[in-house]
Amino acid sequence: MIDHKVLNWFNSLSASSVRIRFSEGWCHLYFSNTFRNHICPLLLDIFTSFIGVTITVQNWSIFVKHVTYLSSILRYSSLTLASMLTGVWFLMQRKKYYLLVENLLHFDQCFSLIANTWSIETEASFTRIQIRLLIVSHVAITIIYIASFVWLGEYGFYSKILIICCVFIGFHFMLQQLYAVFFAEHLAERYCLLSRVVSQNSSQKILVQTLKLYDQLGGMQIMVSEVFGISCVITTLVVFLHTAVVFYSEMIYLAQGIPIAMIVAEVVTMIPIMVLFYAIMYSFDKLIVEILAAIVTYIMILFQFKDFEKT
């Protein structure tokens, strides 16, 4: 069974509009909080862009003289733009990831009949860890910014609003990308289940039935690439851009003798997006490994049938 708790976490945290409910042995899949989870983040992106453009225009003569200001503008504007693009994309693709969840549930039903079990339990433990890390890191970043507002007092009112909005935008953007990790983890688990069943029971009947399930997983894999491919490319570009900007800014800060606390604070803000990039790479690498393992298992079983026919 799909990890419904994590699926509902994404809905509660405004990353998706799909929710699942269990009642009397049946599961009900439905759309929930579509306006809050898709439209409100886009409105926040537009509001943040308006404030950012206003502050930049009013202080352009100051910003243009400092490379660090320009690098910060590039960093946060790219994040806001990426959030807007992925937000619109997720809104357009919401029916497809509804179908993804529906196909996973159908796969689990078919697999339960083959394996003679009431249900299969698959927990998205890696995604759970990533969500918790994302929440903790953004709470820490918010505390760091609030502390800098209180102690340094160099930020204007609208600048404070802009920074806090960017923290929420970053959290929502990264949480949406973890949705891809969630599906990749579930597909990898199901490829592993197929390999295990075939290796334990290599009868011709089981082989034919599992091959049909293998085709279902292949179709879901194509759907995952269609739904999340563009957002993963955008995430990769944002990670590379932010890494370059922060590294360059840190070199400037060191040369100017900026306090170490500010340098550390800038580095801390990069932790969530770097962890996200690792999570995406790890989950899809694991999926590839499980696909190859399933292919090898089927090839070995087919050779066994071929040798049996010869004898």
PDB file of N, CA and C in Angstrom, residues 98-145:
ATOM      1  N   TYR A  98      -2.406  12.700  -9.988  1.00  0.00           N
ATOM      2  CA  TYR A  98      -3.560  11.969  -9.449  1.00  0.00           C
ATOM      3  C   TYR A  98      -3.599  10.565 -10.064  1.00  0.00           C
ATOM      4  N   LEU A  99      -3.395  10.495 -11.392  1.00  0.00           N
ATOM      5  CA  LEU A  99      -3.360   9.197 -12.070  1.00  0.00           C
ATOM      6  C   LEU A  99      -2.189   8.350 -11.596  1.00  0.00           C
ATOM      7  N   LEU A 100      -1.064   8.994 -11.278  1.00  0.00           N
ATOM      8  CA  LEU A 100       0.085   8.251 -10.760  1.00  0.00           C
ATOM      9  C   LEU A 100      -0.269   7.532  -9.465  1.00  0.00           C
ATOM     10  N   VAL A 101      -0.892   8.251  -8.548  1.00  0.00           N
ATOM     11  CA  VAL A 101      -1.301   7.635  -7.284  1.00  0.00           C
ATOM     12  C   VAL A 101      -2.325   6.534  -7.537  1.00  0.00           C
ATOM     13  N   GLU A 102      -3.248   6.789  -8.441  1.00  0.00           N
ATOM     14  CA  GLU A 102      -4.276   5.796  -8.774  1.00  0.00           C
ATOM     15  C   GLU A 102      -3.641   4.536  -9.359  1.00  0.00           C
ATOM     16  N   ASN A 103      -2.651   4.701 -10.232  1.00  0.00           N
ATOM     17  CA  ASN A 103      -1.963   3.549 -10.823  1.00  0.00           C
ATOM     18  C   ASN A 103      -1.163   2.771  -9.786  1.00  0.00           C
ATOM     19  N   LEU A 104      -0.562   3.475  -8.838  1.00  0.00           N
ATOM     20  CA  LEU A 104       0.157   2.789  -7.763  1.00  0.00           C
ATOM     21  C   LEU A 104      -0.795   1.943  -6.920  1.00  0.00           C
ATOM     22  N   LEU A 105      -1.965   2.474  -6.623  1.00  0.00           N
ATOM     23  CA  LEU A 105      -2.962   1.721  -5.853  1.00  0.00           C
ATOM     24  C   LEU A 105      -3.435   0.499  -6.637  1.00  0.00           C
ATOM     25  N   HIS A 106      -3.644   0.662  -7.948  1.00  0.00           N
ATOM     26  CA  HIS A 106      -4.058  -0.465  -8.785  1.00  0.00           C
ATOM     27  C   HIS A 106      -2.956  -1.520  -8.855  1.00  0.00           C
ATOM     28  N   PHE A 107      -1.713  -1.089  -8.956  1.00  0.00           N
ATOM     29  CA  PHE A 107      -0.592  -2.031  -8.956  1.00  0.00           C
ATOM     30  C   PHE A 107      -0.574  -2.839  -7.659  1.00  0.00           C
ATOM     31  N   ASP A 108      -0.768  -2.168  -6.539  1.00  0.00           N
ATOM     32  CA  ASP A 108      -0.740  -2.856  -5.244  1.00  0.00           C
ATOM     33  C   ASP A 108      -1.838  -3.907  -5.146  1.00  0.00           C
ATOM     34  N   GLN A 109      -3.011  -3.609  -5.702  1.00  0.00           N
ATOM     35  CA  GLN A 109      -4.099  -4.583  -5.688  1.00  0.00           C
ATOM     36  C   GLN A 109      -3.742  -5.815  -6.520  1.00  0.00           C
ATOM     37  N   CYS A 110      -3.196  -5.587  -7.706  1.00  0.00           N
ATOM     38  CA  CYS A 110      -2.804  -6.708  -8.574  1.00  0.00           C
ATOM     39  C   CYS A 110      -1.679  -7.523  -7.953  1.00  0.00           C
ATOM     40  N   PHE A 111      -0.715  -6.839  -7.350  1.00  0.00           N
ATOM     41  CA  PHE A 111       0.407  -7.545  -6.736  1.00  0.00           C
ATOM     42  C   PHE A 111      -0.060  -8.378  -5.546  1.00  0.00           C
ATOM     43  N   SER A 112      -1.011  -7.871  -4.785  1.00  0.00           N
ATOM     44  CA  SER A 112      -1.526  -8.613  -3.631  1.00  0.00           C
ATOM     45  C   SER A 112      -2.175  -9.919  -4.072  1.00  0.00           C
ATOM     46  N   LEU A 113      -2.847  -9.917  -5.225  1.00  0.00           N
ATOM     47  CA  LEU A 113      -3.456 -11.141  -5.738  1.00  0.00           C
ATOM     48  C   LEU A 113      -2.395 -12.157  -6.150  1.00  0.00           C
ATOM     49  N   ILE A 114      -1.311 -11.681  -6.746  1.00  0.00           N
ATOM     50  CA  ILE A 114      -0.244 -12.587  -7.178  1.00  0.00           C
ATOM     51  C   ILE A 114       0.506 -13.161  -5.987  1.00  0.00           C
ATOM     52  N   ALA A 115       0.818 -12.299  -5.021  1.00  0.00           N
ATOM     53  CA  ALA A 115       1.614 -12.724  -3.869  1.00  0.00           C
ATOM     54  C   ALA A 115       0.776 -13.386  -2.785  1.00  0.00           C
ATOM     55  N   ASN A 116      -0.552 -13.454  -2.991  1.00  0.00           N
ATOM     56  CA  ASN A 116      -1.460 -14.054  -1.999  1.00  0.00           C
ATOM     57  C   ASN A 116      -1.352 -13.379  -0.637  1.00  0.00           C
ATOM     58  N   THR A 117      -1.308 -12.072  -0.639  1.00  0.00           N
ATOM     59  CA  THR A 117      -1.281 -11.299   0.604  1.00  0.00           C
ATOM     60  C   THR A 117      -2.432 -10.306   0.573  1.00  0.00           C
ATOM     61  N   TRP A 118      -2.901  -9.929   1.770  1.00  0.00           N
ATOM     62  CA  TRP A 118      -4.015  -8.988   1.854  1.00  0.00           C
ATOM     63  C   TRP A 118      -3.621  -7.617   1.318  1.00  0.00           C
ATOM     64  N   SER A 119      -2.424  -7.189   1.687  1.00  0.00           N
ATOM     65  CA  SER A 119      -1.919  -5.904   1.201  1.00  0.00           C
ATOM     66  C   SER A 119      -0.413  -5.878   1.367  1.00  0.00           C
ATOM     67  N   ILE A 120       0.253  -5.018   0.622  1.00  0.00           N
ATOM     68  CA  ILE A 120       1.694  -4.837   0.770  1.00  0.00           C
ATOM     69  C   ILE A 120       1.953  -3.513   1.470  1.00  0.00           C
ATOM     70  N   GLU A 121       2.934  -3.528   2.337  1.00  0.00           N
ATOM     71  CA  GLU A 121       3.263  -2.325   3.099  1.00  0.00           C
ATOM     72  C   GLU A 121       4.563  -1.735   2.562  1.00  0.00           C
ATOM     73  N   THR A 122       4.497  -0.552   2.013  1.00  0.00           N
ATOM     74  CA  THR A 122       5.689   0.159   1.549  1.00  0.00           C
ATOM     75  C   THR A 122       5.709   1.532   2.199  1.00  0.00           C
ATOM     76  N   GLU A 123       6.754   1.799   2.915  1.00  0.00           N
ATOM     77  CA  GLU A 123       6.870   3.076   3.619  1.00  0.00           C
ATOM     78  C   GLU A 123       7.920   3.941   2.941  1.00  0.00           C
ATOM     79  N   ALA A 124       7.556   5.161   2.641  1.00  0.00           N
ATOM     80  CA  ALA A 124       8.488   6.101   2.009  1.00  0.00           C
ATOM     81  C   ALA A 124       9.371   6.731   3.084  1.00  0.00           C
ATOM     82  N   SER A 125      10.230   5.907   3.671  1.00  0.00           N
ATOM     83  CA  SER A 125      11.042   6.358   4.812  1.00  0.00           C
ATOM     84  C   SER A 125      12.034   7.445   4.409  1.00  0.00           C
ATOM     85  N   PHE A 126      12.626   7.322   3.224  1.00  0.00           N
ATOM     86  CA  PHE A 126      13.594   8.325   2.780  1.00  0.00           C
ATOM     87  C   PHE A 126      12.910   9.679   2.575  1.00  0.00           C
ATOM     88  N   THR A 127      11.725   9.660   1.980  1.00  0.00           N
ATOM     89  CA  THR A 127      10.982  10.910   1.782  1.00  0.00           C
ATOM     90  C   THR A 127      10.575  11.518   3.113  1.00  0.00           C
ATOM     91  N   ARG A 128      10.189  10.669   4.071  1.00  0.00           N
ATOM     92  CA  ARG A 128       9.841  11.164   5.412  1.00  0.00           C
ATOM     93  C   ARG A 128      11.014  11.931   6.023  1.00  0.00           C
ATOM     94  N   ILE A 129      12.201  11.345   5.923  1.00  0.00           N
ATOM     95  CA  ILE A 129      13.395  11.989   6.494  1.00  0.00           C
ATOM     96  C   ILE A 129      13.653  13.326   5.813  1.00  0.00           C
ATOM     97  N   GLN A 130      13.515  13.358   4.492  1.00  0.00           N
ATOM     98  CA  GLN A 130      13.772  14.592   3.749  1.00  0.00           C
ATOM     99  C   GLN A 130      12.777  15.691   4.109  1.00  0.00           C
ATOM    100  N   ILE A 131      11.516  15.325   4.296  1.00  0.00           N
ATOM    101  CA  ILE A 131      10.510  16.328   4.682  1.00  0.00           C
ATOM    102  C   ILE A 131      10.832  16.902   6.052  1.00  0.00           C
ATOM    103  N   ARG A 132      11.201  16.036   6.989  1.00  0.00           N
ATOM    104  CA  ARG A 132      11.539  16.512   8.335  1.00  0.00           C
ATOM    105  C   ARG A 132      12.768  17.415   8.306  1.00  0.00           C
ATOM    106  N   LEU A 133      13.781  17.017   7.528  1.00  0.00           N
ATOM    107  CA  LEU A 133      14.975  17.856   7.410  1.00  0.00           C
ATOM    108  C   LEU A 133      14.640  19.208   6.789  1.00  0.00           C
ATOM    109  N   LEU A 134      13.759  19.188   5.803  1.00  0.00           N
ATOM    110  CA  LEU A 134      13.367  20.433   5.137  1.00  0.00           C
ATOM    111  C   LEU A 134      12.655  21.373   6.108  1.00  0.00           C
ATOM    112  N   ILE A 135      11.764  20.825   6.921  1.00  0.00           N
ATOM    113  CA  ILE A 135      11.037  21.649   7.893  1.00  0.00           C
ATOM    114  C   ILE A 135      11.985  22.217   8.933  1.00  0.00           C
ATOM    115  N   VAL A 136      12.846  21.347   9.494  1.00  0.00           N
ATOM    116  CA  VAL A 136      13.777  21.791  10.542  1.00  0.00           C
ATOM    117  C   VAL A 136      14.733  22.852  10.005  1.00  0.00           C
ATOM    118  N   SER A 137      15.267  22.634   8.806  1.00  0.00           N
ATOM    119  CA  SER A 137      16.238  23.580   8.242  1.00  0.00           C
ATOM    120  C   SER A 137      15.602  24.939   7.966  1.00  0.00           C
ATOM    121  N   HIS A 138      14.373  24.954   7.480  1.00  0.00           N
ATOM    122  CA  HIS A 138      13.735  26.241   7.189  1.00  0.00           C
ATOM    123  C   HIS A 138      13.281  26.955   8.460  1.00  0.00           C
ATOM    124  N   VAL A 139      12.937  26.194   9.484  1.00  0.00           N
ATOM    125  CA  VAL A 139      12.670  26.830  10.782  1.00  0.00           C
ATOM    126  C   VAL A 139      13.946  27.482  11.306  1.00  0.00           C
ATOM    127  N   ALA A 140      15.080  26.764  11.167  1.00  0.00           N
ATOM    128  CA  ALA A 140      16.367  27.318  11.613  1.00  0.00           C
ATOM    129  C   ALA A 140      16.738  28.566  10.810  1.00  0.00           C
ATOM    130  N   ILE A 141      16.516  28.522   9.496  1.00  0.00           N
ATOM    131  CA  ILE A 141      16.821  29.687   8.649  1.00  0.00           C
ATOM    132  C   ILE A 141      15.958  30.881   9.046  1.00  0.00           C
ATOM    133  N   THR A 142      14.678  30.629   9.308  1.00  0.00           N
ATOM    134  CA  THR A 142      13.784  31.718   9.732  1.00  0.00           C
ATOM    135  C   THR A 142      14.252  32.336  11.041  1.00  0.00           C
ATOM    136  N   ILE A 143      14.676  31.494  11.983  1.00  0.00           N
ATOM    137  CA  ILE A 143      15.178  31.996  13.269  1.00  0.00           C
ATOM    138  C   ILE A 143      16.444  32.831  13.069  1.00  0.00           C
ATOM    139  N   ILE A 144      17.326  32.365  12.176  1.00  0.00           N
ATOM    140  CA  ILE A 144      18.562  33.112  11.899  1.00  0.00           C
ATOM    141  C   ILE A 144      18.243  34.491  11.330  1.00  0.00           C
ATOM    142  N   TYR A 145      17.314  34.543  10.379  1.00  0.00           N
ATOM    143  CA  TYR A 145      16.951  35.835   9.785  1.00  0.00           C
ATOM    144  C   TYR A 145      16.289  36.756  10.804  1.00  0.00           C
TER     145      TYR A 145
END
